[in-house]
Coordinates of C-alpha atoms in Angstrom, one line a residue:
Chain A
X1 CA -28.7 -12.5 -42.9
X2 CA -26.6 -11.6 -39.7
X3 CA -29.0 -11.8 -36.4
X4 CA -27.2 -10.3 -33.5
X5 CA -29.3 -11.5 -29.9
X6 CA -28.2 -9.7 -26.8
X7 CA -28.3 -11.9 -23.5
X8 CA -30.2 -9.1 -21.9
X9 CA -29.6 -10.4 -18.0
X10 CA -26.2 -10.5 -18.7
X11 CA -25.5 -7.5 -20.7
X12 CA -24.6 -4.0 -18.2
X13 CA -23.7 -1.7 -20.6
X14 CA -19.9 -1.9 -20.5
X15 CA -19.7 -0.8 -23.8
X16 CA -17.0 -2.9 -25.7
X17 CA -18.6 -4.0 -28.5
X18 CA -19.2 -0.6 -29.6
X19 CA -15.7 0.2 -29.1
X20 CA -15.0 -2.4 -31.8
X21 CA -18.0 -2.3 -33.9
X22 CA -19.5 1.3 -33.7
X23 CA -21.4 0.6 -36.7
X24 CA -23.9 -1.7 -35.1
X25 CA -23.5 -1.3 -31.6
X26 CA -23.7 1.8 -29.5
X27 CA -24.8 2.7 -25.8
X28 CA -28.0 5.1 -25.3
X29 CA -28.0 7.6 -22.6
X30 CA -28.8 5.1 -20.0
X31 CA -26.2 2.9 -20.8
X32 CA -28.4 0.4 -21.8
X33 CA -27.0 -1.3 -25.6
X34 CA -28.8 -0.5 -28.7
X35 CA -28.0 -2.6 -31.7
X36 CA -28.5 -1.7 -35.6
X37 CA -31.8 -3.4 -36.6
X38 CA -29.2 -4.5 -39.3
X39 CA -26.0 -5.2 -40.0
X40 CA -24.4 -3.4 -43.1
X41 CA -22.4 -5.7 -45.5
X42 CA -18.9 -6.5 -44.9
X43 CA -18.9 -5.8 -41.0
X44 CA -19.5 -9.7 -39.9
X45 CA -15.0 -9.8 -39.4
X46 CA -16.5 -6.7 -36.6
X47 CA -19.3 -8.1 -35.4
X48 CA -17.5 -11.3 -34.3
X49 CA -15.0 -9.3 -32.7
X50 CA -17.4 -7.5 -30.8
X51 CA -18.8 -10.5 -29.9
X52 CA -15.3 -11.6 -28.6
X53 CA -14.9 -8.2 -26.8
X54 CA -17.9 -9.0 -24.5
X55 CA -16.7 -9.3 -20.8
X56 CA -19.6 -11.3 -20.2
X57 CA -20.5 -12.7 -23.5
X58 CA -23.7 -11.4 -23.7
X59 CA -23.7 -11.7 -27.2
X60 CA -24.6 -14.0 -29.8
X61 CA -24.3 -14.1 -33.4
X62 CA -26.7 -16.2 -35.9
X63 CA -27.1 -16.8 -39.2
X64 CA -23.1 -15.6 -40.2
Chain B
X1 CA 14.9 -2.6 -30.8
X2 CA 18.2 -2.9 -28.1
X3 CA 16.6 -0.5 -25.1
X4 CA 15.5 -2.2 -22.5
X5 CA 13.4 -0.2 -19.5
X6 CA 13.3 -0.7 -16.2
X7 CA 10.2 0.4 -15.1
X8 CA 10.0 -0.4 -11.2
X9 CA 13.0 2.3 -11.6
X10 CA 11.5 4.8 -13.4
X11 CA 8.4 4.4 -11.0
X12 CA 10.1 6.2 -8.4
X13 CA 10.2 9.1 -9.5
X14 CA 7.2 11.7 -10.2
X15 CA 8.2 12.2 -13.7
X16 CA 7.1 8.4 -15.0
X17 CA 4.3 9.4 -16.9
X18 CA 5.9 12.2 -19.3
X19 CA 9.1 9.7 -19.6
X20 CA 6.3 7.2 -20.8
X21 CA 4.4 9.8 -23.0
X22 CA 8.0 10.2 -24.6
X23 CA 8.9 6.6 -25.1
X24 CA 5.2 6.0 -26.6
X25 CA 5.5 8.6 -29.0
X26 CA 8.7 6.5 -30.4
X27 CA 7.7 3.3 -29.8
X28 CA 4.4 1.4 -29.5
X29 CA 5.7 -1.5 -28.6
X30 CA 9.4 -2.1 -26.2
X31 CA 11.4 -4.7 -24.3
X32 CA 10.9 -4.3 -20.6
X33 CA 12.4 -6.1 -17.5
X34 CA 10.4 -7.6 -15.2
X35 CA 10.4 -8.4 -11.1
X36 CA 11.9 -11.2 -12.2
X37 CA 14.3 -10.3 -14.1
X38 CA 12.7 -11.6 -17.4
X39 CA 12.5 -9.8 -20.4
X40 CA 9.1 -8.8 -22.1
X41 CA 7.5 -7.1 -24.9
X42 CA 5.2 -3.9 -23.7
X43 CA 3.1 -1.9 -25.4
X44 CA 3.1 1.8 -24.6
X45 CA 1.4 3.3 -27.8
X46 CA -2.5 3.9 -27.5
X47 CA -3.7 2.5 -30.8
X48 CA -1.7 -0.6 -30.7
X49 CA -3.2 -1.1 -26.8
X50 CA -6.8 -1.3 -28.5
X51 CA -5.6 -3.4 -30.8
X52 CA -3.8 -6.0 -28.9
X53 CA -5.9 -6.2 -25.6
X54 CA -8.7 -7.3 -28.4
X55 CA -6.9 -9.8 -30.3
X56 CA -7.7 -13.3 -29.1
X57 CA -3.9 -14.6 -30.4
X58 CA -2.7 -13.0 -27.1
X59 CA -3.8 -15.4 -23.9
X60 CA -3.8 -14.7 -20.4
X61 CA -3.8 -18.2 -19.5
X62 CA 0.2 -18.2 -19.3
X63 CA -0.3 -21.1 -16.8
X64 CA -1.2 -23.6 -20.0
X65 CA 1.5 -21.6 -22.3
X66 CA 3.9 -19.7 -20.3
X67 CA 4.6 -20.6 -16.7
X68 CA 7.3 -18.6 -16.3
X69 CA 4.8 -15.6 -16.6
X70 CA 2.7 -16.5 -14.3
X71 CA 2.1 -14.2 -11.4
X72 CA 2.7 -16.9 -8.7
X73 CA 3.7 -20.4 -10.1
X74 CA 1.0 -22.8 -10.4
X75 CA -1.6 -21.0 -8.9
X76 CA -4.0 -19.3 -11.8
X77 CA -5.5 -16.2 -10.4
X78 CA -9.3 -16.6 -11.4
X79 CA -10.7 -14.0 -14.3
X80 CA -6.9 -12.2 -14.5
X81 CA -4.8 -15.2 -15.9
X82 CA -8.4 -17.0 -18.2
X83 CA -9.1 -16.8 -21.1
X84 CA -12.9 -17.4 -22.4
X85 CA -15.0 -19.4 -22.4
X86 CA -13.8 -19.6 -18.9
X87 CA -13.2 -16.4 -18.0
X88 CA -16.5 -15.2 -19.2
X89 CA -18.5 -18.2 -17.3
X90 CA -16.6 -16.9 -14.0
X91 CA -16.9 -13.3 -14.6
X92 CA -20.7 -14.2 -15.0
X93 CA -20.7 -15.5 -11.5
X94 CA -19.7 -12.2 -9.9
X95 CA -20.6 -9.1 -12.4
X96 CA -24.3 -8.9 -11.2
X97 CA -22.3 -8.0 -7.4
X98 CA -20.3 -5.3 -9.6
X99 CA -23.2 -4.0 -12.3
X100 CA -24.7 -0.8 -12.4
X101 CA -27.6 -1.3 -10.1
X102 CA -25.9 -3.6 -7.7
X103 CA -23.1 -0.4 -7.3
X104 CA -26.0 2.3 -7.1
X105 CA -27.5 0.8 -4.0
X106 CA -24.2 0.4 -1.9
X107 CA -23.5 4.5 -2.5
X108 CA -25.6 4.9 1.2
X109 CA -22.7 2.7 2.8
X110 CA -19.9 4.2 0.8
X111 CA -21.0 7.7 2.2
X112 CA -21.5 6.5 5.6
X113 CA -18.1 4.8 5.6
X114 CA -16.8 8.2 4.2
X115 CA -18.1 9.8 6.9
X116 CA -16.7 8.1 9.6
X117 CA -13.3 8.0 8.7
X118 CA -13.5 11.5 7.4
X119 CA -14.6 12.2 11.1
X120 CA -11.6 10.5 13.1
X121 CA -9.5 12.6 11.3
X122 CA -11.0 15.6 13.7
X123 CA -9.1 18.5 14.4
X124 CA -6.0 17.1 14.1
X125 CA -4.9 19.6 11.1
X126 CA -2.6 16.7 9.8
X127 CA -2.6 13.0 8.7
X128 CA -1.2 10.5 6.2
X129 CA -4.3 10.4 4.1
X130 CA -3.8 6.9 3.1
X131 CA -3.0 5.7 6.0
X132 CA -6.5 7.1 7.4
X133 CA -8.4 7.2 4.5
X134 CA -7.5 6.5 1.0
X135 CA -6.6 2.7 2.5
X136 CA -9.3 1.8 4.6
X137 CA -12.2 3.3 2.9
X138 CA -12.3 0.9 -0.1
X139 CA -10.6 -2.1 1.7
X140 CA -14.2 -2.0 4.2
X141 CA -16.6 -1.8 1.1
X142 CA -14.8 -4.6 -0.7
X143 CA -14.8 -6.7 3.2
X144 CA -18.3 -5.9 3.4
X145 CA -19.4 -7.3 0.1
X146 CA -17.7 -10.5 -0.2
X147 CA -17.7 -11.0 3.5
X148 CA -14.4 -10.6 5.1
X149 CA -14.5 -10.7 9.0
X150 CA -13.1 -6.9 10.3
X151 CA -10.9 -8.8 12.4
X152 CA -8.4 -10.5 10.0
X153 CA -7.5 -7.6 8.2
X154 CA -4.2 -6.5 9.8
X155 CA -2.7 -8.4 7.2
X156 CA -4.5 -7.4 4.7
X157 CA -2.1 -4.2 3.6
X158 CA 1.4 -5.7 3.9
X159 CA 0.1 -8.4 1.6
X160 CA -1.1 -6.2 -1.0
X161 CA 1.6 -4.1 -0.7
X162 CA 4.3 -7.2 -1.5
X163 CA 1.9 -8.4 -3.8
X164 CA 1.2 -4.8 -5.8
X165 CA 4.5 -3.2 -5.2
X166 CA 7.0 -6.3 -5.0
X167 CA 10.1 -5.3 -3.4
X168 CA 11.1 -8.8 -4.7
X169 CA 10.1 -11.8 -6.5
X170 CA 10.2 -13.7 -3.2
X171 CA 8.6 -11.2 -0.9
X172 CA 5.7 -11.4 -3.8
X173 CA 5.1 -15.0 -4.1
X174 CA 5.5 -15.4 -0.1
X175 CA 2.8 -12.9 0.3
X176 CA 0.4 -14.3 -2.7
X177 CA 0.7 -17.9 -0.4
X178 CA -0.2 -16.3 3.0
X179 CA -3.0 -14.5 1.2
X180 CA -4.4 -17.3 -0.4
X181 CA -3.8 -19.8 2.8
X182 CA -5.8 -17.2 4.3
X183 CA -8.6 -17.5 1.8
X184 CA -9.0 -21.3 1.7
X185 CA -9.6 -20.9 5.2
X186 CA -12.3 -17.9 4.9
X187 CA -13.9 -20.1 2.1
X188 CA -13.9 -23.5 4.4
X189 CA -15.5 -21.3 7.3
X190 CA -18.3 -20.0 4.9
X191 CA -18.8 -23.5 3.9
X192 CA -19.7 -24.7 7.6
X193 CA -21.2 -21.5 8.1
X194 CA -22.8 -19.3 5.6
X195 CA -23.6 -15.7 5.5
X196 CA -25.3 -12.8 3.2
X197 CA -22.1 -11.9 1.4
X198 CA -21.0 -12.5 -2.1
X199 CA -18.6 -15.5 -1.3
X200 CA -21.0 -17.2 0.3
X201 CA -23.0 -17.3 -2.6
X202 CA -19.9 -18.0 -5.1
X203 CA -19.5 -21.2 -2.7
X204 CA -23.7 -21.9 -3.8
X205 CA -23.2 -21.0 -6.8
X206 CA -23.9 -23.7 -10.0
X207 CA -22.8 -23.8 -13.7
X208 CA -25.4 -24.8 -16.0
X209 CA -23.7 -28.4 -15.7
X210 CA -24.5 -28.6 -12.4
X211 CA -21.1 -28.4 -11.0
X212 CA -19.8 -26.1 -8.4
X213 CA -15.9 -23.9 -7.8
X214 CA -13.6 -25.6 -6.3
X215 CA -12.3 -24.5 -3.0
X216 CA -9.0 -23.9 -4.8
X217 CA -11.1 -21.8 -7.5
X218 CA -13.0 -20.3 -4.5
X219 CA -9.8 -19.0 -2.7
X220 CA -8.0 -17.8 -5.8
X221 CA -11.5 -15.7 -6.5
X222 CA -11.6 -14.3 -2.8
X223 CA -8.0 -13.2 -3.1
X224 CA -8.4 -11.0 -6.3
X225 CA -11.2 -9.5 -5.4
X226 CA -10.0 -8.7 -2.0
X227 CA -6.7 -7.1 -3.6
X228 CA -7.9 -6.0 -7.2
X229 CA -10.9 -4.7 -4.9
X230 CA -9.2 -2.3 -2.9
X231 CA -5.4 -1.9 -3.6
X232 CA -6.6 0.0 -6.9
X233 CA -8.6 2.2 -5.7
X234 CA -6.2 3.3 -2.4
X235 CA -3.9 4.3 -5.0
X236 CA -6.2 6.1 -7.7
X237 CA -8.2 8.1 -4.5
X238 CA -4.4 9.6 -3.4
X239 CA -3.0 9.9 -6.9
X240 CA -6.1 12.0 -7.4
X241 CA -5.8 14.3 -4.6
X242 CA -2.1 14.8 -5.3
X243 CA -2.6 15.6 -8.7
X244 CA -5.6 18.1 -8.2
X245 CA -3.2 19.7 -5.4
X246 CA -0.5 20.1 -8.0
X247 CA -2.9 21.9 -10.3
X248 CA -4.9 24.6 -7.6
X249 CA -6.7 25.7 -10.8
X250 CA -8.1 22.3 -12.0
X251 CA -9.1 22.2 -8.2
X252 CA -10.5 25.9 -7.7
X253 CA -12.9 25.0 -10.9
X254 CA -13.8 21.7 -9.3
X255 CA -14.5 23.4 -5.5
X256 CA -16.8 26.3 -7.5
X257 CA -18.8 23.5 -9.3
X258 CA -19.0 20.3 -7.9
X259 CA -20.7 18.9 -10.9
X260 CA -17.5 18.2 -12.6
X261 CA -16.4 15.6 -10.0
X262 CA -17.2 13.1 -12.6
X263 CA -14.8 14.9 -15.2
X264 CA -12.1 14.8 -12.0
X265 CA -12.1 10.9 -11.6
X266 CA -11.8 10.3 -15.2
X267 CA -8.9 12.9 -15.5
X268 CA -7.2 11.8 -12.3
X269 CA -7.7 7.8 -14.0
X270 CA -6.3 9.5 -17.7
X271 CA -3.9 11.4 -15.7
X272 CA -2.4 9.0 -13.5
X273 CA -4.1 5.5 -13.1
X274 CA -2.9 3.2 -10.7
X275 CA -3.4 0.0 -12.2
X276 CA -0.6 0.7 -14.8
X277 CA 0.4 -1.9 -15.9
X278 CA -1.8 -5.9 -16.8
X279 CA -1.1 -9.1 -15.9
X280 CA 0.9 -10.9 -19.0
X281 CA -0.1 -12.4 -21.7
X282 CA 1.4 -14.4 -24.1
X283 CA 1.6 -14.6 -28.3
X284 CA -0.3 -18.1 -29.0
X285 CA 1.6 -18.0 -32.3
X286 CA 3.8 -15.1 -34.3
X287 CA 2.2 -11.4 -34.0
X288 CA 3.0 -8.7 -36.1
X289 CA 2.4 -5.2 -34.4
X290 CA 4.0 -2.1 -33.8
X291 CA 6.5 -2.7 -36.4
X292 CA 7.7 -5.6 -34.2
X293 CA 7.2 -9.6 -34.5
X294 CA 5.9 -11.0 -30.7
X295 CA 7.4 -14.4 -31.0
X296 CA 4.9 -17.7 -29.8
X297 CA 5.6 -18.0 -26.4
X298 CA 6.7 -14.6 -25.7
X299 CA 5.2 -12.6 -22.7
X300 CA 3.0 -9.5 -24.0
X301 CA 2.1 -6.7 -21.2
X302 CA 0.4 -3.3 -21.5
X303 CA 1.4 0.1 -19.6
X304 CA -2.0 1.7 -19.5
X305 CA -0.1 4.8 -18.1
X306 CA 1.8 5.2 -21.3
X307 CA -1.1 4.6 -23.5
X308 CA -2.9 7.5 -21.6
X309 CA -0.1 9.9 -22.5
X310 CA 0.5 8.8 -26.2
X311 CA 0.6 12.6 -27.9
X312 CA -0.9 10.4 -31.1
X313 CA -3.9 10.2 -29.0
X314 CA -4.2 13.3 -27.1
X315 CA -3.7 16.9 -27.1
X316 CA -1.5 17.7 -24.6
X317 CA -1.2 14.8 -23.0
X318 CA 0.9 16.0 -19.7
X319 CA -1.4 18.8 -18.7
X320 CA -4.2 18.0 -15.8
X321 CA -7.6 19.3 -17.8
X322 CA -11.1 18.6 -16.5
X323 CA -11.7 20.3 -19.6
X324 CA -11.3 17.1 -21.1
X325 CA -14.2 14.8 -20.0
X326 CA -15.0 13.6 -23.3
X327 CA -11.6 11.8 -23.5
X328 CA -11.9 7.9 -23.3
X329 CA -8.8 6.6 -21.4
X330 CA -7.6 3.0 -21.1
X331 CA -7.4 3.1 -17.2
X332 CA -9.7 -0.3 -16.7
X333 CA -8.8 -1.6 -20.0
X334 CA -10.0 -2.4 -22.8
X335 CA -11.9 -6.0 -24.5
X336 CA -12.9 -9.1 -22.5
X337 CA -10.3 -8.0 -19.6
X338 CA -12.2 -4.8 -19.2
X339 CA -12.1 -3.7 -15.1
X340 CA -15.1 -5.8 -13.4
X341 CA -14.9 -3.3 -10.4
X342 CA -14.9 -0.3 -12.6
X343 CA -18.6 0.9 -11.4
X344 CA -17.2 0.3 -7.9
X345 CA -14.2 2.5 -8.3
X346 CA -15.7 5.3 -9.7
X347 CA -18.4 5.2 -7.4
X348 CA -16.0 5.0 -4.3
X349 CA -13.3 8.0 -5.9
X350 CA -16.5 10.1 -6.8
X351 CA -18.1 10.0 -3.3
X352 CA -14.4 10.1 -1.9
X353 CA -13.9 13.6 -3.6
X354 CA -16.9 15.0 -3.4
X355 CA -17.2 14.7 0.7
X356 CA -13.3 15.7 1.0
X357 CA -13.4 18.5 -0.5
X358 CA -16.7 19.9 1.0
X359 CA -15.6 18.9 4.5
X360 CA -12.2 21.1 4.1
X361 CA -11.9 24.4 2.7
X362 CA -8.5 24.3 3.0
X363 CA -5.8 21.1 1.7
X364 CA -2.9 21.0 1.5
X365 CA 0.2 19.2 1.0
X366 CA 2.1 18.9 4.0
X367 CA 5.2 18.3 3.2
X368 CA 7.5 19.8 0.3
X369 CA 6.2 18.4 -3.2
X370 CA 9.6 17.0 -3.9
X371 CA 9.3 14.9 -0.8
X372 CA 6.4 13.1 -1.8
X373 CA 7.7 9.5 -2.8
X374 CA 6.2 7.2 -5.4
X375 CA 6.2 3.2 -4.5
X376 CA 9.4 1.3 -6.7
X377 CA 6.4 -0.7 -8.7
X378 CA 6.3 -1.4 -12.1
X379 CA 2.7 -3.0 -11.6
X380 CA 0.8 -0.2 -9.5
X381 CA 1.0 3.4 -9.9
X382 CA 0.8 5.0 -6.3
X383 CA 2.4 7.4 -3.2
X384 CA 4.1 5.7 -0.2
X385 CA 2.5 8.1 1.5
X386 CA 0.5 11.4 1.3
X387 CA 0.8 13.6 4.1
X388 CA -1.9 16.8 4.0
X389 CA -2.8 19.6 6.1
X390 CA -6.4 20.0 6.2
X391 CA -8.8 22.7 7.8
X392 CA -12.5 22.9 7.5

């Protein structure tokens, strides 16, 4: 089971994970990140290159 | 693949951008010549930009794998030429200055700075609006936050100049060294003598180890975000009023409903962005993309300009459309790279727009639209100058 923990001091919205993994990650109207309570088999390749898209890597997987 | 462009040529002229929509819609990826007279892959094609400025077997620490790429030898420029973990564990140390709520609360500033350069300009009828406005406005928010005494600026524009719009290799990398002797002096008075500004609290500042920047690290930090903190945004504030001249109906809509000057700064970035082209990376080992193999070792760069007028991409890519707002353009970027300043900038070109155009009815250009002269850059997209007539 993929657990996907957002650093949420760090994280401000910039949106880049969604651009890779719109699946699982998106931006509500506030730009705050929402993520998909959970992750839909065969996206962990996307996931981890969301997580590599993070500016700030406010991002962490667990459990791949 | 045997074309090879010169781009700091094609800069000069107006028509760059629909010369790169063309090449992108043949080629995603082409052989380009650098300042330096070096060779390089760069990609032009939208989809393949996504792609690549994601995919962590392109580095932008050519320091470690490519010298010869480097912007100015053996000086890494902090965040631009890193890759993570240590470009992330920098950027940490400065996006809180650049997030959302840190950028909301300097908008008071940016107006009153506005303002006041807005009012010099007077009666006057004519002026150089970079010279007056599109320049200092952004260089004084950028001084302000990290700290930059409003005597030692004089400099300040030559050197971004040589370093954005390189006549020459040498005129580049002379004025990267007066800039950065500059800021290991800046950095070594805030030592002795802090102050509330955000390099003063980069010199404070302490990894999780304990340790601290070194004053080398510390300079090369002052000296991009003095440029990258500015420079940009000069450029993007005139290439936006020029454009919305050359279109009087995108700019009627936009005077009858000031709502949409959101729409207008992400058109005028789509449109004509002036960072246009990144820093370099290089291939870590063989890349396939584009239909091309990127050797190890080879230099990788990306023409955001081109990617924004890819006709894959975009309807009518060449025609100026607030209509568009939905659009997502690659203007800051894209991935780990993406802009750190771009709350700043859009903040700064939306208060920019908004105050200039309720201030003066009437704007114009003031000098024949085949006059207007673009800077000889392949790095940043911008005017030499923009001369307008103005009337309240």
């Amino acid at each position: 089971m993929v657990e996907i923990r957002v650093d949420r001091d760090v994280c401000d919205g910039l949106g880049q994970c969604a651009l890779v993994a719109p699946e699982v990650f998106a931006l509500d109207d506030d730009e705050r990140l929402v993520v998909a309570p959970e992750v839909p088999d065969g996206l962990a390749g996307k996931v981890a290159a969301a997580v590599r898209a993070c500016p700030v890597r406010a991002l962490v997987v667990e459990g791949a | 693949m045997t074309e090879v462009v010169d781009l700091a040529e094609l800069a000069s002229t107006a028509g760059l951008e629909q010369e790169l929509g063309r090449l992108a819609k043949r080629h995603g990826i082409i052989r380009t010549r650098q300042l330096n007279g070096q060779e390089t892959w760069t990609v032009l094609g939208a989809a393949l930009t996504r792609e690549l400025l994601s995919d962590p077997r392109l580095s932008n620490d050519v320091h470690t794998h490519a010298p010869h790429g480097a912007l100015v030898p053996g000086m890494a420029v902090m965040l631009l030429e890193q890759d993570d973990p240590d470009h992330a564990r920098h950027r940490r140390l400065v996006s809180a200055a650049f997030a959302s709520r840190a950028v909301r609360q300097l908008e008071p500033r940016i107006a009153e700075i506005t303002d006041q350069l807005l009012d010099k300009l007077g009666d006057r009828g004519t002026a150089d609006f970079i010279e007056e406005f599109t320049y200092p406005m952004p260089l004084e928010v950028i001084c302000e936050l990290l700290g930059v005494p409003a005597e030692d600026r004089d400099p300040f524009r030559q050197w971004a100049m040589d370093i954005s719009a390189a006549p020459s290799l040498e005129a580049m990398q002379s004025a990267a060294a007066e800039l950065f002797g500059y800021c290991i002096g800046l950095i070594g008075a805030k030592r002795e003598r802090p102050t509330e500004d955000l390099l003063s609290e980069l010199i404070a500042a302490r990894f999780e180890d304990g340790s601290a920047l070194s004053d080398e690290e510390l300079s090369s930090f002052a000296a991009v975000l003095l440029i990258a903190g500015h420079d940009t945004v000069t450029n993007l504030l005139a290439n936006a009023l020029h454009d919305l001249l050359a279109h009087p109906e995108q700019l009627a809509a936009l005077r009858a409903d000031p709502s949409l000057v959101g729409a207008a700064v992400e058109e005028a970035l789509r449109f004509r962005g002036s960072a246009m082209t990144t820093v370099n990376r290089v291939a870590l080992e063989d890349v396939e993309a584009g239909g091309v193999v990127i050797r190890k070792g080879e230099l990788v760069r990306f023409l955001l300009n081109a990617a924004n007028r890819d006709p894959e991409v975009r309807e009518d890519p060449h025609a100026f459309d607030l209509g568009r707002a939905t659009a997502q353009h690659l203007s800051f970027g894209v991935g780990p790279h993406f802009c750190l300043g771009q709350r700043l900038a859009r903040q700064e070109a939306t208060i920019a727009l908004t105050e200039i155009l309720r201030r003066f009815g009437t704007l114009e250009l003031a000098v024949p639209a085949e006059e207007v002269r673009w800077l000889p850059s392949d790095a940043i997209r911008g005017l030499v100058e923009l001369p307008l007539r103005y009337e309240r």
